[in-house]
């Protein structure tokens, strides 16, 4: 097998597994999900659990997946996200996963909604472990500025009006079933986006139990 660039360390390595070298696989699998909380935490932010800090192989793999078209990373990253969900929810129980939706422009640029792909692989891993899981997309994302260009106040303002309930809302007769609602995102920074999503869901009577993310920026503290 010809060497290729590892998504975790950017080194040209043989023997990649889903685009990641054995050393980076070991580093990622060694991460342990833990509670995190931004300071200050925005109103409405649910409890949050992250796989690790936004650095090292985790950061590089996320950037490769999200910004550089390495869609094959959705499977291993989704599996890692499943572990975060399990830690946040506790003992296995029915779960509804709600990925934070991409804007239409972001989804076009990335050839699909990146969190939707992660959510599907996350759900598959949880189902194989015996969890009753469904993935719902009750919200749509409205156009907003790129969060990279915004400070904390700007992120909060942009997130405030960033999401709307789809016309169908919680589709199906089981829309009010007593499962754990888990919001999924890739990176926790200020918490503004997760808080906005949580407020929108809470307004429908389905308050999230927890938010599960792959990485939290380092300006965080353990709760």
mmCIF file of C-alpha atoms in Angstrom:
data_model
loop_
_atom_site.group_PDB
_atom_site.id
_atom_site.type_symbol
_atom_site.label_atom_id
_atom_site.label_comp_id
_atom_site.label_asym_id
_atom_site.label_seq_id
_atom_site.Cartn_x
_atom_site.Cartn_y
_atom_site.Cartn_z
ATOM 1 C CA UNK A 1 0.000 0.000 0.000
ATOM 2 C CA UNK A 2 1.400 3.395 -0.969
ATOM 3 C CA UNK A 3 1.930 5.913 1.837
ATOM 4 C CA UNK A 4 -0.611 8.732 2.221
ATOM 5 C CA UNK A 5 -0.876 11.748 4.487
ATOM 6 C CA UNK A 6 -2.260 10.922 7.937
ATOM 7 C CA UNK A 7 -5.168 13.210 8.852
ATOM 8 C CA UNK A 8 -3.965 13.360 12.457
ATOM 9 C CA UNK A 9 -0.288 14.241 12.111
ATOM 10 C CA UNK A 10 -0.083 15.276 8.431
ATOM 11 C CA UNK A 11 2.842 12.906 7.948
ATOM 12 C CA UNK A 12 3.097 10.601 4.948
ATOM 13 C CA UNK A 13 2.561 7.158 6.436
ATOM 14 C CA UNK A 14 1.700 3.640 5.248
ATOM 15 C CA UNK A 15 -0.955 1.533 6.948
ATOM 16 C CA UNK A 16 -3.560 4.235 7.487
ATOM 17 C CA UNK A 17 -6.857 3.197 9.044
ATOM 18 C CA UNK A 18 -9.663 5.375 7.626
ATOM 19 C CA UNK A 19 -7.034 7.999 6.848
ATOM 20 C CA UNK A 20 -5.259 7.969 10.226
ATOM 21 C CA UNK A 21 -1.909 6.382 11.080
ATOM 22 C CA UNK A 22 -1.610 3.810 13.896
ATOM 23 C CA UNK A 23 0.096 6.300 16.227
ATOM 24 C CA UNK A 24 -2.677 8.853 15.830
ATOM 25 C CA UNK A 25 -5.343 6.150 16.166
ATOM 26 C CA UNK A 26 -3.776 5.218 19.496
ATOM 27 C CA UNK A 27 -3.733 8.859 20.597
ATOM 28 C CA UNK A 28 -7.377 9.385 19.643
ATOM 29 C CA UNK A 29 -8.557 6.172 21.265
ATOM 30 C CA UNK A 30 -6.749 7.170 24.477
ATOM 31 C CA UNK A 31 -8.900 10.287 24.850
ATOM 32 C CA UNK A 32 -11.531 10.068 27.577
ATOM 33 C CA UNK A 33 -14.797 12.043 27.321
ATOM 34 C CA UNK A 34 -15.319 14.530 30.140
ATOM 35 C CA UNK A 35 -17.690 17.351 31.112
ATOM 36 C CA UNK A 36 -16.698 20.797 29.844
ATOM 37 C CA UNK A 37 -18.181 24.261 30.285
ATOM 38 C CA UNK A 38 -17.352 27.613 28.686
ATOM 39 C CA UNK A 39 -16.721 30.623 30.918
ATOM 40 C CA UNK A 40 -19.038 32.456 30.902
ATOM 41 C CA UNK A 41 -21.667 29.915 29.842
ATOM 42 C CA UNK A 42 -24.461 31.350 27.679
ATOM 43 C CA UNK A 43 -28.046 31.117 28.869
ATOM 44 C CA UNK A 44 -29.702 27.877 27.890
ATOM 45 C CA UNK A 45 -26.518 25.861 27.385
ATOM 46 C CA UNK A 46 -27.132 22.232 28.409
ATOM 47 C CA UNK A 47 -24.495 20.109 30.146
ATOM 48 C CA UNK A 48 -21.675 19.462 27.679
ATOM 49 C CA UNK A 49 -19.313 16.535 27.248
ATOM 50 C CA UNK A 50 -16.260 16.597 24.963
ATOM 51 C CA UNK A 51 -13.878 13.903 23.799
ATOM 52 C CA UNK A 52 -10.836 16.139 24.247
ATOM 53 C CA UNK A 53 -9.331 19.571 23.828
ATOM 54 C CA UNK A 54 -9.060 21.104 20.392
ATOM 55 C CA UNK A 55 -5.457 20.261 19.657
ATOM 56 C CA UNK A 56 -3.098 17.576 18.391
ATOM 57 C CA UNK A 57 -4.408 14.723 16.214
ATOM 58 C CA UNK A 58 -8.015 15.473 17.169
ATOM 59 C CA UNK A 59 -7.800 19.037 15.845
ATOM 60 C CA UNK A 60 -6.001 17.954 12.682
ATOM 61 C CA UNK A 61 -8.481 15.162 11.980
ATOM 62 C CA UNK A 62 -11.423 17.525 12.455
ATOM 63 C CA UNK A 63 -9.903 20.106 10.123
ATOM 64 C CA UNK A 64 -9.135 17.442 7.517
ATOM 65 C CA UNK A 65 -12.705 16.159 7.690
ATOM 66 C CA UNK A 66 -14.535 19.469 7.913
ATOM 67 C CA UNK A 67 -12.456 21.778 5.743
ATOM 68 C CA UNK A 68 -10.385 19.563 3.428
ATOM 69 C CA UNK A 69 -12.915 17.044 2.132
ATOM 70 C CA UNK A 70 -11.622 13.937 3.953
ATOM 71 C CA UNK A 71 -15.137 12.495 4.215
ATOM 72 C CA UNK A 72 -13.834 9.017 4.999
ATOM 73 C CA UNK A 73 -13.032 10.335 8.480
ATOM 74 C CA UNK A 74 -16.761 10.518 9.261
ATOM 75 C CA UNK A 75 -16.785 6.869 10.279
ATOM 76 C CA UNK A 76 -14.004 6.948 12.915
ATOM 77 C CA UNK A 77 -14.985 10.402 14.158
ATOM 78 C CA UNK A 78 -18.615 9.291 14.401
ATOM 79 C CA UNK A 79 -17.527 6.258 16.419
ATOM 80 C CA UNK A 80 -15.604 8.517 18.792
ATOM 81 C CA UNK A 81 -18.637 10.774 19.098
ATOM 82 C CA UNK A 82 -20.731 7.758 20.078
ATOM 83 C CA UNK A 83 -18.473 7.285 23.081
ATOM 84 C CA UNK A 84 -19.067 10.909 24.063
ATOM 85 C CA UNK A 85 -22.837 10.414 23.820
ATOM 86 C CA UNK A 86 -22.653 7.279 25.962
ATOM 87 C CA UNK A 87 -20.655 9.133 28.618
ATOM 88 C CA UNK A 88 -23.071 12.062 28.620
ATOM 89 C CA UNK A 89 -26.264 9.994 28.767
ATOM 90 C CA UNK A 90 -25.113 7.245 31.128
ATOM 91 C CA UNK A 91 -26.694 3.766 31.030
ATOM 92 C CA UNK A 92 -28.103 2.778 27.638
ATOM 93 C CA UNK A 93 -31.574 4.183 26.977
ATOM 94 C CA UNK A 94 -33.529 5.453 23.963
ATOM 95 C CA UNK A 95 -31.733 8.456 22.475
ATOM 96 C CA UNK A 96 -32.621 11.086 19.895
ATOM 97 C CA UNK A 97 -29.572 12.662 18.275
ATOM 98 C CA UNK A 98 -29.983 16.200 16.935
ATOM 99 C CA UNK A 99 -26.956 17.368 14.937
ATOM 100 C CA UNK A 100 -26.436 21.128 14.723
ATOM 101 C CA UNK A 101 -27.428 21.853 11.098
ATOM 102 C CA UNK A 102 -25.092 23.429 8.570
ATOM 103 C CA UNK A 103 -26.267 26.457 6.642
ATOM 104 C CA UNK A 104 -27.099 25.720 3.020
ATOM 105 C CA UNK A 105 -23.962 27.574 1.910
ATOM 106 C CA UNK A 106 -21.713 25.596 4.268
ATOM 107 C CA UNK A 107 -23.254 22.298 3.195
ATOM 108 C CA UNK A 108 -22.660 23.160 -0.461
ATOM 109 C CA UNK A 109 -19.043 24.121 0.220
ATOM 110 C CA UNK A 110 -18.437 20.878 2.135
ATOM 111 C CA UNK A 111 -20.365 18.642 -0.307
ATOM 112 C CA UNK A 112 -22.922 17.782 2.333
ATOM 113 C CA UNK A 113 -23.787 18.534 5.951
ATOM 114 C CA UNK A 114 -20.699 17.414 7.890
ATOM 115 C CA UNK A 115 -22.512 16.892 11.196
ATOM 116 C CA UNK A 116 -25.275 14.917 9.525
ATOM 117 C CA UNK A 117 -22.649 12.421 8.319
ATOM 118 C CA UNK A 118 -21.106 12.236 11.799
ATOM 119 C CA UNK A 119 -24.533 11.716 13.365
ATOM 120 C CA UNK A 120 -25.320 8.766 11.089
ATOM 121 C CA UNK A 121 -22.076 6.985 11.967
ATOM 122 C CA UNK A 122 -22.528 7.862 15.638
ATOM 123 C CA UNK A 123 -26.010 6.345 15.590
ATOM 124 C CA UNK A 124 -24.778 3.194 13.826
ATOM 125 C CA UNK A 125 -22.122 2.631 16.494
ATOM 126 C CA UNK A 126 -24.609 3.151 19.330
ATOM 127 C CA UNK A 127 -27.135 0.781 17.736
ATOM 128 C CA UNK A 128 -24.494 -1.921 17.427
ATOM 129 C CA UNK A 129 -23.920 -1.488 21.165
ATOM 130 C CA UNK A 130 -27.631 -2.046 21.825
ATOM 131 C CA UNK A 131 -28.885 1.537 22.110
ATOM 132 C CA UNK A 132 -32.292 2.463 20.606
ATOM 133 C CA UNK A 133 -31.294 5.527 18.540
ATOM 134 C CA UNK A 134 -32.850 7.835 16.016
ATOM 135 C CA UNK A 135 -31.452 10.927 14.300
ATOM 136 C CA UNK A 136 -33.828 13.863 13.849
ATOM 137 C CA UNK A 137 -33.286 17.224 12.159
ATOM 138 C CA UNK A 138 -36.059 19.446 13.528
ATOM 139 C CA UNK A 139 -34.128 22.679 12.899
ATOM 140 C CA UNK A 140 -32.805 24.470 9.860
ATOM 141 C CA UNK A 141 -29.890 26.893 9.910
ATOM 142 C CA UNK A 142 -30.331 30.388 8.537
ATOM 143 C CA UNK A 143 -27.499 32.249 6.790
ATOM 144 C CA UNK A 144 -25.052 33.791 9.259
ATOM 145 C CA UNK A 145 -21.502 35.155 9.313
ATOM 146 C CA UNK A 146 -18.554 32.777 9.524
ATOM 147 C CA UNK A 147 -17.969 32.299 13.262
ATOM 148 C CA UNK A 148 -14.194 32.370 12.707
ATOM 149 C CA UNK A 149 -14.448 36.125 12.085
ATOM 150 C CA UNK A 150 -16.510 36.854 15.228
ATOM 151 C CA UNK A 151 -15.652 37.536 18.859
ATOM 152 C CA UNK A 152 -17.693 36.056 21.733
ATOM 153 C CA UNK A 153 -20.347 38.788 21.589
ATOM 154 C CA UNK A 154 -20.589 38.456 17.823
ATOM 155 C CA UNK A 155 -20.986 34.675 18.041
ATOM 156 C CA UNK A 156 -23.770 35.057 20.593
ATOM 157 C CA UNK A 157 -25.621 37.621 18.473
ATOM 158 C CA UNK A 158 -25.285 35.524 15.315
ATOM 159 C CA UNK A 159 -26.435 32.356 17.078
ATOM 160 C CA UNK A 160 -29.464 34.037 18.634
ATOM 161 C CA UNK A 161 -31.379 34.121 15.352
ATOM 162 C CA UNK A 162 -29.543 31.345 13.514
ATOM 163 C CA UNK A 163 -32.048 28.477 13.759
ATOM 164 C CA UNK A 164 -35.701 27.932 12.935
ATOM 165 C CA UNK A 165 -37.974 24.960 13.552
ATOM 166 C CA UNK A 166 -38.785 23.075 10.375
ATOM 167 C CA UNK A 167 -42.446 22.977 9.434
ATOM 168 C CA UNK A 168 -42.660 19.274 10.296
ATOM 169 C CA UNK A 169 -40.934 19.806 13.655
ATOM 170 C CA UNK A 170 -40.711 16.582 15.627
ATOM 171 C CA UNK A 171 -42.190 14.308 12.998
ATOM 172 C CA UNK A 172 -44.160 11.190 13.864
ATOM 173 C CA UNK A 173 -46.457 10.089 16.662
ATOM 174 C CA UNK A 174 -43.513 9.345 18.933
ATOM 175 C CA UNK A 175 -42.354 12.974 18.877
ATOM 176 C CA UNK A 176 -43.011 13.220 22.619
ATOM 177 C CA UNK A 177 -41.463 9.922 23.649
ATOM 178 C CA UNK A 178 -39.387 10.070 26.816
ATOM 179 C CA UNK A 179 -35.924 9.530 25.341
ATOM 180 C CA UNK A 180 -32.756 11.504 25.931
ATOM 181 C CA UNK A 181 -32.319 14.343 23.448
ATOM 182 C CA UNK A 182 -28.632 14.858 22.653
ATOM 183 C CA UNK A 183 -27.375 17.787 20.578
ATOM 184 C CA UNK A 184 -24.289 16.960 18.498
ATOM 185 C CA UNK A 185 -21.591 19.399 17.404
ATOM 186 C CA UNK A 186 -17.969 19.087 16.386
ATOM 187 C CA UNK A 187 -16.266 21.878 18.376
ATOM 188 C CA UNK A 188 -17.336 23.772 21.504
ATOM 189 C CA UNK A 189 -15.960 27.318 21.610
ATOM 190 C CA UNK A 190 -18.184 29.871 23.351
ATOM 191 C CA UNK A 191 -21.240 27.600 23.561
ATOM 192 C CA UNK A 192 -23.424 30.164 21.744
ATOM 193 C CA UNK A 193 -24.460 27.799 18.960
ATOM 194 C CA UNK A 194 -25.313 24.925 21.282
ATOM 195 C CA UNK A 195 -27.252 27.267 23.571
ATOM 196 C CA UNK A 196 -29.260 28.634 20.631
ATOM 197 C CA UNK A 197 -30.096 25.125 19.416
ATOM 198 C CA UNK A 198 -31.024 24.088 22.948
ATOM 199 C CA UNK A 199 -33.350 27.058 23.386
ATOM 200 C CA UNK A 200 -35.063 26.312 20.083
ATOM 201 C CA UNK A 201 -35.605 22.670 21.051
ATOM 202 C CA UNK A 202 -36.713 23.558 24.581
ATOM 203 C CA UNK A 203 -39.392 25.809 23.111
ATOM 204 C CA UNK A 204 -40.901 22.700 21.475
ATOM 205 C CA UNK A 205 -41.007 20.881 24.812
ATOM 206 C CA UNK A 206 -37.954 18.721 24.071
ATOM 207 C CA UNK A 207 -35.149 20.180 26.174
ATOM 208 C CA UNK A 208 -31.796 18.481 25.451
ATOM 209 C CA UNK A 209 -30.353 16.268 28.163
ATOM 210 C CA UNK A 210 -26.773 16.944 27.090
ATOM 211 C CA UNK A 211 -24.630 18.261 24.253
ATOM 212 C CA UNK A 212 -21.936 15.920 22.903
ATOM 213 C CA UNK A 213 -18.950 17.368 21.028
ATOM 214 C CA UNK A 214 -15.677 16.002 19.761
ATOM 215 C CA UNK A 215 -13.458 18.873 20.878
ATOM 216 C CA UNK A 216 -13.554 21.866 23.194
ATOM 217 C CA UNK A 217 -11.248 24.810 22.725
ATOM 218 C CA UNK A 218 -8.630 25.116 25.433
ATOM 219 C CA UNK A 219 -10.170 28.153 27.110
ATOM 220 C CA UNK A 220 -12.441 25.813 29.055
ATOM 221 C CA UNK A 221 -12.582 24.321 32.501
ATOM 222 C CA UNK A 222 -13.765 20.947 33.713
ATOM 223 C CA UNK A 223 -17.148 21.201 35.389
#
